[in-house]
CSV table of N, CA and C in Angstrom, one decimal:
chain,number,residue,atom,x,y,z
K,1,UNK,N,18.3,15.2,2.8
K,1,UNK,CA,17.1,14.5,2.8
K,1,UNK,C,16.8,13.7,1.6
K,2,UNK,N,16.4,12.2,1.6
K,2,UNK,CA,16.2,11.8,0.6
K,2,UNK,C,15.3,11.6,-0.2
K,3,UNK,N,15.6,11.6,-1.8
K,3,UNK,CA,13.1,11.6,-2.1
K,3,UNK,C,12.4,11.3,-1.4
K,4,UNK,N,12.6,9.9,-0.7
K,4,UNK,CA,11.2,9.2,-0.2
K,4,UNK,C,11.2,9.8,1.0
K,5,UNK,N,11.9,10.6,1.9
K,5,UNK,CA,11.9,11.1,3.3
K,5,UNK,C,10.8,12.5,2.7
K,6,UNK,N,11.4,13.1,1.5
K,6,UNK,CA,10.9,14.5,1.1
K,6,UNK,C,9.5,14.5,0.7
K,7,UNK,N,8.9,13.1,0.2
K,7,UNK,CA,7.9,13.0,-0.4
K,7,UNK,C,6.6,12.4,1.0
K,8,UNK,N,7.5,11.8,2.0
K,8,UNK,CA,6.6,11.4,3.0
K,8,UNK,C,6.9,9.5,2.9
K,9,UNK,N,6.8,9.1,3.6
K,9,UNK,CA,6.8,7.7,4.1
K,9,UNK,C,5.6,7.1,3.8
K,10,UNK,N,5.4,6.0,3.7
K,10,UNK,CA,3.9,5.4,3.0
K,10,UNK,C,3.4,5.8,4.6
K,11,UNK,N,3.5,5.4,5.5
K,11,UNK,CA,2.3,5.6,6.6
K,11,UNK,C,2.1,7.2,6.4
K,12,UNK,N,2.9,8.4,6.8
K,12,UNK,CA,2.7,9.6,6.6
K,12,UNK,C,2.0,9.9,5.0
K,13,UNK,N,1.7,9.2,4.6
K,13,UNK,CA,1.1,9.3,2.8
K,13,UNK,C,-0.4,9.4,3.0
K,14,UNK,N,-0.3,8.1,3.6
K,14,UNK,CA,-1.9,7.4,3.7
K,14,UNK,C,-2.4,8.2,5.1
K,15,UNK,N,-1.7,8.3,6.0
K,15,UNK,CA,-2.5,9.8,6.9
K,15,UNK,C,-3.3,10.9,6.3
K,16,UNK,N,-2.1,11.2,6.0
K,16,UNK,CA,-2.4,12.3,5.1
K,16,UNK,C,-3.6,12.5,4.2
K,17,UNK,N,-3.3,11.4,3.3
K,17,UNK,CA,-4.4,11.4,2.3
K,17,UNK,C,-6.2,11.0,3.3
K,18,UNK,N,-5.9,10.3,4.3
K,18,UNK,CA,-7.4,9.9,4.7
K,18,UNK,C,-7.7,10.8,5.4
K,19,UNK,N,-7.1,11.6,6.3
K,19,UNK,CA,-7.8,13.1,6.6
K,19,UNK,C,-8.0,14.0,5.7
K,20,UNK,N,-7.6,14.0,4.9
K,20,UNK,CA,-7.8,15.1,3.4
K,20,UNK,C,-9.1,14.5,3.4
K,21,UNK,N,-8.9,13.6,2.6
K,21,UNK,CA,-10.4,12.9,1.9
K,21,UNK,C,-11.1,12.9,2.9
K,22,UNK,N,-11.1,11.9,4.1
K,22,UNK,CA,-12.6,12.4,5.0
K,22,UNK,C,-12.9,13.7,5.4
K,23,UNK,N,-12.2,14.7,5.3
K,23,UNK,CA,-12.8,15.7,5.2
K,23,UNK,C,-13.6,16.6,4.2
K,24,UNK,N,-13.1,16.4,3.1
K,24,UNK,CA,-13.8,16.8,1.8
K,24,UNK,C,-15.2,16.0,1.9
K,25,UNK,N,-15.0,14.9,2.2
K,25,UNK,CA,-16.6,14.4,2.6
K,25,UNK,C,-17.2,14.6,3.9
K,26,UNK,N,-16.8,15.3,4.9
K,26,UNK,CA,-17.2,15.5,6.3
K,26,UNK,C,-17.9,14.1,6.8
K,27,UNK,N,-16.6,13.6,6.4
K,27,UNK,CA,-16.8,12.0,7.5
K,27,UNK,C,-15.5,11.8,8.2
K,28,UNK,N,-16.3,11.7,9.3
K,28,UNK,CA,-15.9,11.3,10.7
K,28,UNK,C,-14.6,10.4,10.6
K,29,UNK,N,-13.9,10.1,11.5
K,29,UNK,CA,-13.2,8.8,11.7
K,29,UNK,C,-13.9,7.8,11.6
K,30,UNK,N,-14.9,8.2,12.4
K,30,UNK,CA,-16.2,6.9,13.1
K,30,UNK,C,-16.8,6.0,12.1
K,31,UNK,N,-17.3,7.4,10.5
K,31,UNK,CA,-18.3,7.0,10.0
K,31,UNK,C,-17.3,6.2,8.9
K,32,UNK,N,-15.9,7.1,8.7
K,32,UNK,CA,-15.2,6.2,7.9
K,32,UNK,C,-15.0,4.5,8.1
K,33,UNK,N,-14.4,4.7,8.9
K,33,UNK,CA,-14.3,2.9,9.9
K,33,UNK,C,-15.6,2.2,9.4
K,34,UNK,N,-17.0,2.9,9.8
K,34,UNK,CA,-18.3,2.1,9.7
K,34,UNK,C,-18.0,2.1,7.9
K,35,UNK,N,-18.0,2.6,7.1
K,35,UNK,CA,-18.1,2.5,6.0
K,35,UNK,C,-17.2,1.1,5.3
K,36,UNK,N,-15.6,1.9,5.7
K,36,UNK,CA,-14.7,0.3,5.6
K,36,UNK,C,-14.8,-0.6,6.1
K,37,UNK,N,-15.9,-0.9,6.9
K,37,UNK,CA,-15.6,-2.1,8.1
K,37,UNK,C,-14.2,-2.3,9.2
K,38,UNK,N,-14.1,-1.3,9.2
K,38,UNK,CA,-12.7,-1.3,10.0
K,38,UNK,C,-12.7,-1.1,11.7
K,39,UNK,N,-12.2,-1.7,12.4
K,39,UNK,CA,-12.6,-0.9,13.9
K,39,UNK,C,-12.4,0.9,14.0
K,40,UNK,N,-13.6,0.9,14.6
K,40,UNK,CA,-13.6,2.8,14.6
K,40,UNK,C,-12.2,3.2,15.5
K,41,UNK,N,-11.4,2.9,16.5
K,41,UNK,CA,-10.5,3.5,16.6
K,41,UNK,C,-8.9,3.3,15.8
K,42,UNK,N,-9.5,2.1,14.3
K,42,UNK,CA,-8.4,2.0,13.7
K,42,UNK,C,-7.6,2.8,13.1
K,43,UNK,N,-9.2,4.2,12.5
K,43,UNK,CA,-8.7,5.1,11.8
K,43,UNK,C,-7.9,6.1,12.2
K,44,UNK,N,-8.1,6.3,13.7
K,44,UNK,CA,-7.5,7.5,13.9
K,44,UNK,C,-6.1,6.8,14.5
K,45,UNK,N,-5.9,5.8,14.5
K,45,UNK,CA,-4.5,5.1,15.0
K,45,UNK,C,-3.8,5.2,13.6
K,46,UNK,N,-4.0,4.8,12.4
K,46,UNK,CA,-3.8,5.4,10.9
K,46,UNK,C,-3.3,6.8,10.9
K,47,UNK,N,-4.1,7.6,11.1
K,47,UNK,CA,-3.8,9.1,10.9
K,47,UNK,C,-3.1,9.4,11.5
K,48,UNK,N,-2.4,8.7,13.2
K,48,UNK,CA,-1.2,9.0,13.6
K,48,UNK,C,0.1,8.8,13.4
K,49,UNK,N,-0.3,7.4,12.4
K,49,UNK,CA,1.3,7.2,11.8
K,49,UNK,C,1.6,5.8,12.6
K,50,UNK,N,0.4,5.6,13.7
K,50,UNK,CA,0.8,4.0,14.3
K,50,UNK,C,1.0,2.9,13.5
K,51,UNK,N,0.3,2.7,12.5
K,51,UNK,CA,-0.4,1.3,12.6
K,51,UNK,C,0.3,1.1,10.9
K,52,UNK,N,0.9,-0.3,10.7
K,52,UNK,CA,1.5,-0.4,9.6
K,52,UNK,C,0.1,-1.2,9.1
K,53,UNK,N,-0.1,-0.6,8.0
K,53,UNK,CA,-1.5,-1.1,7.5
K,53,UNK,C,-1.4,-2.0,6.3
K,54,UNK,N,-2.1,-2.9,6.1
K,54,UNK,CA,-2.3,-4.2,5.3
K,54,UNK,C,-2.9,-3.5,4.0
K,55,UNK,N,-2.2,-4.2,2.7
K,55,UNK,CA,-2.9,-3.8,2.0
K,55,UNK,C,-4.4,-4.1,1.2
K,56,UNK,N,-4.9,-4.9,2.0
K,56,UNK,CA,-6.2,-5.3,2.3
K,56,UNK,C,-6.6,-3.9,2.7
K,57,UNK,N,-5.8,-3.9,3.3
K,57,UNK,CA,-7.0,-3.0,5.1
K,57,UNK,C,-6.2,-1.4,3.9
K,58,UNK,N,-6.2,-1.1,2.9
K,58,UNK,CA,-5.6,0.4,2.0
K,58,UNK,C,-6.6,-0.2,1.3
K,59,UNK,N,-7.4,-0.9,0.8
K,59,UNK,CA,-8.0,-1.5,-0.4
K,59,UNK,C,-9.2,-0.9,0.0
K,60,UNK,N,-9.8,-1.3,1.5
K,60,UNK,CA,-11.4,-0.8,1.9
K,60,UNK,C,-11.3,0.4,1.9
K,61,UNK,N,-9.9,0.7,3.0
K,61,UNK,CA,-10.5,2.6,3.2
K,61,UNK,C,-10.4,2.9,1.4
K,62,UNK,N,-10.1,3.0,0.6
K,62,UNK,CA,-10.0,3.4,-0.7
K,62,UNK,C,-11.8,3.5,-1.0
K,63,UNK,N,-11.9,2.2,-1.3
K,63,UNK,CA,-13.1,1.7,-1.5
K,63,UNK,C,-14.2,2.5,-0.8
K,64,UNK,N,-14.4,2.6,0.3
K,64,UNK,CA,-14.9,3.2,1.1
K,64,UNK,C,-14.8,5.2,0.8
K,65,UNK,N,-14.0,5.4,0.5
K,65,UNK,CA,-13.3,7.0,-0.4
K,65,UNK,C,-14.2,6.9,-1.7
K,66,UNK,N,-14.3,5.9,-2.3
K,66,UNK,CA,-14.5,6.3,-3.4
K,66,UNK,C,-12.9,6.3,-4.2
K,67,UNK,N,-12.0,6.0,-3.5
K,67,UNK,CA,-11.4,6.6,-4.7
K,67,UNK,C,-10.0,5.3,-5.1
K,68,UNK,N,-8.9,5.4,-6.1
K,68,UNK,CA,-8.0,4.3,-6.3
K,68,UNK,C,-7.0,4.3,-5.2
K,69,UNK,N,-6.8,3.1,-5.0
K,69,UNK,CA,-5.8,2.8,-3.8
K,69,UNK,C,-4.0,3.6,-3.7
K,70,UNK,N,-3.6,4.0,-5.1
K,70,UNK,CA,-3.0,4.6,-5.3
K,70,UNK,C,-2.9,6.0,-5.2
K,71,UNK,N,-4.2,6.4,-5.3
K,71,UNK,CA,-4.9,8.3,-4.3
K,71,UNK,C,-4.7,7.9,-3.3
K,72,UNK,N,-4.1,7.1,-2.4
K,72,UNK,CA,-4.0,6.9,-0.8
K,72,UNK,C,-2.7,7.2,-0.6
K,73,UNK,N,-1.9,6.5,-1.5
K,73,UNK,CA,-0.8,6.9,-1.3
K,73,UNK,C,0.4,7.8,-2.3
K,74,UNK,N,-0.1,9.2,-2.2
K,74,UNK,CA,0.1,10.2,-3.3
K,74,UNK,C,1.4,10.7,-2.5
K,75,UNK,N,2.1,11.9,-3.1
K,75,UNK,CA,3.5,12.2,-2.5
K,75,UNK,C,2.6,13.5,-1.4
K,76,UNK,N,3.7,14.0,-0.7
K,76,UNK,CA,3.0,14.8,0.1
K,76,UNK,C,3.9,16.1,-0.3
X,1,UNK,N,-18.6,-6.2,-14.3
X,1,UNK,CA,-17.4,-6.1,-13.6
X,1,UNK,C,-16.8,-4.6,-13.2
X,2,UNK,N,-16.6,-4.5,-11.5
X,2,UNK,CA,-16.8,-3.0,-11.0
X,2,UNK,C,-15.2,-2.5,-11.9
X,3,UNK,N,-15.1,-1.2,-11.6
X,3,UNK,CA,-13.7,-0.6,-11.6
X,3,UNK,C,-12.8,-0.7,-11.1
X,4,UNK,N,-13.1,-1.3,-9.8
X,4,UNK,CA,-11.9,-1.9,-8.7
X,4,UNK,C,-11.2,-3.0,-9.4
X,5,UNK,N,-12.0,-4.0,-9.7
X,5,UNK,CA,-11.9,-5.6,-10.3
X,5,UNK,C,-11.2,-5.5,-11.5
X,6,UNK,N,-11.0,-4.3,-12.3
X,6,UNK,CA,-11.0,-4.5,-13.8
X,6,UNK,C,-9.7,-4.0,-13.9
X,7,UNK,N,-9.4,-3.3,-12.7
X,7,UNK,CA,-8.0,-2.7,-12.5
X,7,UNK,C,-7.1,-3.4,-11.7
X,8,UNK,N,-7.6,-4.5,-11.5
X,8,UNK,CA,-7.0,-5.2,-10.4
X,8,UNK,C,-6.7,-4.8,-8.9
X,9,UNK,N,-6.9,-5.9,-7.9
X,9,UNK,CA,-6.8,-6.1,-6.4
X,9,UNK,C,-5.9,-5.4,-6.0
X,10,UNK,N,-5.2,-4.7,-4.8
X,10,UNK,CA,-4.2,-4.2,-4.6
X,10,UNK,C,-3.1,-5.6,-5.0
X,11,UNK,N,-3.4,-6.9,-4.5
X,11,UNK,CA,-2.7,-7.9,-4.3
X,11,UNK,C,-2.0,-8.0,-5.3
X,12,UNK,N,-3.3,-8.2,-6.9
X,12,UNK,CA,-2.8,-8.5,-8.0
X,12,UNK,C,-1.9,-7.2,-8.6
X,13,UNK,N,-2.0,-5.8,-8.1
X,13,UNK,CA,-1.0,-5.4,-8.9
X,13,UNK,C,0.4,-5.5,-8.4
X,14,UNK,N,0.3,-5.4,-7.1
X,14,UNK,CA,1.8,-5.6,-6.3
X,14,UNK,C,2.3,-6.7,-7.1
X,15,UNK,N,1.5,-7.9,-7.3
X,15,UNK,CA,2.5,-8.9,-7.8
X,15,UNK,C,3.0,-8.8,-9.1
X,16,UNK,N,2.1,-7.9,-10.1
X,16,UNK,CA,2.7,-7.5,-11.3
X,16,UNK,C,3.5,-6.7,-11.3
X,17,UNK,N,3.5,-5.9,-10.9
X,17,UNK,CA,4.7,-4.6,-11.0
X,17,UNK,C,5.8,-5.4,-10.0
X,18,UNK,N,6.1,-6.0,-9.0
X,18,UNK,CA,7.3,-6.8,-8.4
X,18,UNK,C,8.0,-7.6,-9.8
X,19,UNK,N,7.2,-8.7,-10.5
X,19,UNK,CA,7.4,-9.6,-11.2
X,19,UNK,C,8.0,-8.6,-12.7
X,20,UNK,N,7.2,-7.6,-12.9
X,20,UNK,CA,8.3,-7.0,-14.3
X,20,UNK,C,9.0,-5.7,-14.0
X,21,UNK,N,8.9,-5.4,-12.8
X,21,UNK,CA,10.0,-4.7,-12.2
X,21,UNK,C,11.5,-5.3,-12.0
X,22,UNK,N,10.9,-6.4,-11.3
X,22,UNK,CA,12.4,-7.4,-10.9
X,22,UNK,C,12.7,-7.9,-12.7
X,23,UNK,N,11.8,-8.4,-13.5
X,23,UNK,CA,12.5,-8.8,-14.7
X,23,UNK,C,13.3,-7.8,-15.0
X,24,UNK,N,12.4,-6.6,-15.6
X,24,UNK,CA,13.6,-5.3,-16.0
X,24,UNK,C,15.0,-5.1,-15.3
X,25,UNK,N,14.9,-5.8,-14.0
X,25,UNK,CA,16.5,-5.5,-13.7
X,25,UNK,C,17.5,-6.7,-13.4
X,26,UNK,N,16.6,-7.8,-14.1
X,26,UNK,CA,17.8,-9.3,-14.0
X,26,UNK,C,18.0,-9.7,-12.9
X,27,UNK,N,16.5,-9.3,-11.7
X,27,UNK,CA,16.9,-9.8,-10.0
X,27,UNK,C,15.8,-11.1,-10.3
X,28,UNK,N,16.6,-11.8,-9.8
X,28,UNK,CA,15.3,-13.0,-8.7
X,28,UNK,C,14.8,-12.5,-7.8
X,29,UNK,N,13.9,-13.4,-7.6
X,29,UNK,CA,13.5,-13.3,-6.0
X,29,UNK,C,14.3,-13.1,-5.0
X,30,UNK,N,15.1,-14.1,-4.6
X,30,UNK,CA,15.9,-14.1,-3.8
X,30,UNK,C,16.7,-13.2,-3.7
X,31,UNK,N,17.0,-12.3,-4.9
X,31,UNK,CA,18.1,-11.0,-5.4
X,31,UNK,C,17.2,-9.6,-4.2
X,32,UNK,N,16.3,-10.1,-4.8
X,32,UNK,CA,15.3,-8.8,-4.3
X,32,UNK,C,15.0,-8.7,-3.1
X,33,UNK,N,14.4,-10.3,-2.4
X,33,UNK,CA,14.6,-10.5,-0.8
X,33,UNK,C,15.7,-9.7,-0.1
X,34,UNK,N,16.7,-10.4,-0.7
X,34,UNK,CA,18.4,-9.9,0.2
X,34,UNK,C,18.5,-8.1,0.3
X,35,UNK,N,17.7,-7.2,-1.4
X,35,UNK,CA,17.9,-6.1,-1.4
X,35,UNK,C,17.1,-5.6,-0.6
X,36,UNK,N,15.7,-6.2,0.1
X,36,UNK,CA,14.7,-5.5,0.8
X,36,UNK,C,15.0,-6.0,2.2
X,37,UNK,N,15.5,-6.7,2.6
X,37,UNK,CA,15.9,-7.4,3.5
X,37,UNK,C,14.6,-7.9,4.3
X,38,UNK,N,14.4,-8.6,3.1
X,38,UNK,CA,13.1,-9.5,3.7
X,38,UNK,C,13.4,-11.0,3.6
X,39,UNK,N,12.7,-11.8,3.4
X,39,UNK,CA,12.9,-13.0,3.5
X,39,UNK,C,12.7,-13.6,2.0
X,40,UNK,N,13.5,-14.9,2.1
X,40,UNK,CA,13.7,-15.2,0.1
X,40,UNK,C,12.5,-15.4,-0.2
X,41,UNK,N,11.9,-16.5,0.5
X,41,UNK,CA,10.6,-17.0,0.7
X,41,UNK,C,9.2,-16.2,0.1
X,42,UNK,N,9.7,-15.2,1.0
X,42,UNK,CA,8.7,-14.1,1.1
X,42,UNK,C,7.9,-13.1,0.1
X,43,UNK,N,9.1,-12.9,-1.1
X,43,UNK,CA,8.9,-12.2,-2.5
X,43,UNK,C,8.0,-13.3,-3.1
X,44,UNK,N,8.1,-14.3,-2.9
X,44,UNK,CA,7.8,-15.2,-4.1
X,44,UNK,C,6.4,-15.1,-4.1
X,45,UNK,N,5.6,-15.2,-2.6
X,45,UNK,CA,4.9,-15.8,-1.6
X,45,UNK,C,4.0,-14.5,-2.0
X,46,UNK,N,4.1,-13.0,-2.5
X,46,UNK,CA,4.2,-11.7,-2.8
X,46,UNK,C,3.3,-12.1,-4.0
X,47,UNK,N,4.4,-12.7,-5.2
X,47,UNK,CA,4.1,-12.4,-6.6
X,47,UNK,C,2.8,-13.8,-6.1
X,48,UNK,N,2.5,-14.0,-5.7
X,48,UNK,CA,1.4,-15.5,-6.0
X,48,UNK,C,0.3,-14.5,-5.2
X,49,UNK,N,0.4,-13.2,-4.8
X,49,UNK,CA,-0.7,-12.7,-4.2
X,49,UNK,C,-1.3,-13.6,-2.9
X,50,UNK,N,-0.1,-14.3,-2.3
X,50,UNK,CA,-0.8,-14.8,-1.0
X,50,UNK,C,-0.8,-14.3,0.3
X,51,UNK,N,0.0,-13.6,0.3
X,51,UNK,CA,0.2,-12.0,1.1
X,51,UNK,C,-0.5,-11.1,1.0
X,52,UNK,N,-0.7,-10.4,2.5
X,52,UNK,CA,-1.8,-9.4,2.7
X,52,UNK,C,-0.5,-8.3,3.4
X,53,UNK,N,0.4,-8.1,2.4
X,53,UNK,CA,1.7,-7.5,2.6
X,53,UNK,C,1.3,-6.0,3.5
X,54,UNK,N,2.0,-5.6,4.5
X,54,UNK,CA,1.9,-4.6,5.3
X,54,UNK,C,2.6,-3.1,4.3
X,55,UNK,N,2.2,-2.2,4.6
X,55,UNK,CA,2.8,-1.0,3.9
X,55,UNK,C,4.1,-0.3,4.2
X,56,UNK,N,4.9,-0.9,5.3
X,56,UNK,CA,6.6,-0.7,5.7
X,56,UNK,C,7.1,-1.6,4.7
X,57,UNK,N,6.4,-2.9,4.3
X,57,UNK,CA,7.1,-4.2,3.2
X,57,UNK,C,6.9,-3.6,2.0
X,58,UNK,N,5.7,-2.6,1.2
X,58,UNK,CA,5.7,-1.9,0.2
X,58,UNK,C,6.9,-0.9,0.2
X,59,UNK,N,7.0,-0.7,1.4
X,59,UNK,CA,8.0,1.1,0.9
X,59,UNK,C,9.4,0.1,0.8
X,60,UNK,N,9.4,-1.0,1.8
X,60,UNK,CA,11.0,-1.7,1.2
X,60,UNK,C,11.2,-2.3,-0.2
X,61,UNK,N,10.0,-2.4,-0.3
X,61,UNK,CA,10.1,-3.2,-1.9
X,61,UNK,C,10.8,-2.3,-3.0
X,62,UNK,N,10.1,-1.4,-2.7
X,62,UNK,CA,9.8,0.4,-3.9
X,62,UNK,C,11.5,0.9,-3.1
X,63,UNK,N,11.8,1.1,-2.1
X,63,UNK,CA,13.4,1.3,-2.4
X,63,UNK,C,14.0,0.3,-2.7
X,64,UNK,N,13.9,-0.8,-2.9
X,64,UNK,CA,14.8,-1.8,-3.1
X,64,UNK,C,14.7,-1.3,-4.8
X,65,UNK,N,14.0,-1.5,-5.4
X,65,UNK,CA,13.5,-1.2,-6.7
X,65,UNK,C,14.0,0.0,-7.1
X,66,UNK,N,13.8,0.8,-6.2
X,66,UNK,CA,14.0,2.1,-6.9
X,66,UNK,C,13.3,3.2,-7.3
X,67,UNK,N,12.0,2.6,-7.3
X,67,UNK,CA,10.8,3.0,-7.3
X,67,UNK,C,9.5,3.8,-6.4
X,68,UNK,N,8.9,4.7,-6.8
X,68,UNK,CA,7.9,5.0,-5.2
X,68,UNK,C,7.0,3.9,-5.1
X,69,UNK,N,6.4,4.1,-3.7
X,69,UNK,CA,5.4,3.2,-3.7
X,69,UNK,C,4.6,3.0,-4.4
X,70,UNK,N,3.8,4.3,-5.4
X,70,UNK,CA,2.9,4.5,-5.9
X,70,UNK,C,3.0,3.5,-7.4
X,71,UNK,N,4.4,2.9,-7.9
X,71,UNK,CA,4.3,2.7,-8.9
X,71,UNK,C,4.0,1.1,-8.6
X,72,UNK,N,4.2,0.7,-7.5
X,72,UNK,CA,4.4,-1.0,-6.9
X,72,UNK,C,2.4,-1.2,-7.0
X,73,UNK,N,1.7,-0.2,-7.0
X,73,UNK,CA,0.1,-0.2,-7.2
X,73,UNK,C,-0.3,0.2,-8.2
X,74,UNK,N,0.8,0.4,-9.6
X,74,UNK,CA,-0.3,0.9,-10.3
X,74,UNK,C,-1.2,0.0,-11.0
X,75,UNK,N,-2.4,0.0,-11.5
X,75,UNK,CA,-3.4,-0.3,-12.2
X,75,UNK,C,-3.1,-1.4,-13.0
X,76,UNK,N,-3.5,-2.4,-13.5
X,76,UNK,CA,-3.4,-3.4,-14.3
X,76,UNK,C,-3.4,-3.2,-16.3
């Protein structure tokens, strides 16, 4: 297995991390989306590992977290 | 000026860490295209921040480089 397989794949990164964090703040997919402006079923297409995400579209949900765009994509 | 801004856009750091990443290793653009197997064009198009680069084009960049993703974001 190679680092970047062992550490997770940027999409498997950023799943990861946005169900972590919306949970720590008991926000929704829904409320997340409303927050980032993002379509409400974007998020949970995200957290499945679908959707190759723009890094625009890593910039809001951050923003919307509260937190640096780089906490999005931490090792797993 | 927020904390977002002062740290730079996702945009602008991708194109700094590409631009003194690739210096540190004597690649062009075009060196780096061919290694990511992206388009020559395309790196360039990157470092000018005119790209709203997808996060499978980050993770090729950061293997091309050598690098995790996380370092192609860091902070300004």
């Amino acid at each position: 297995m190679s680092r970047r397989q062992s550490r997770g794949t940027a999409r498997e990164r950023l799943a990861h991390q946005l169900r972590s964090l919306r949970a720590a703040r008991s926000l929704s997919q829904e409320a997340l989306a409303d927050l980032a402006e993002l379509h409400r079923t974007y998020v949970g297409s995200i957290e499945r590992c679908e959707r190759n995400v723009s890094l625009d579209n890593v910039e809001r949900l951050a923003a919307a977290l509260g937190v640096d765009i780089q906490d999005l994509l931490s090792p797993l």
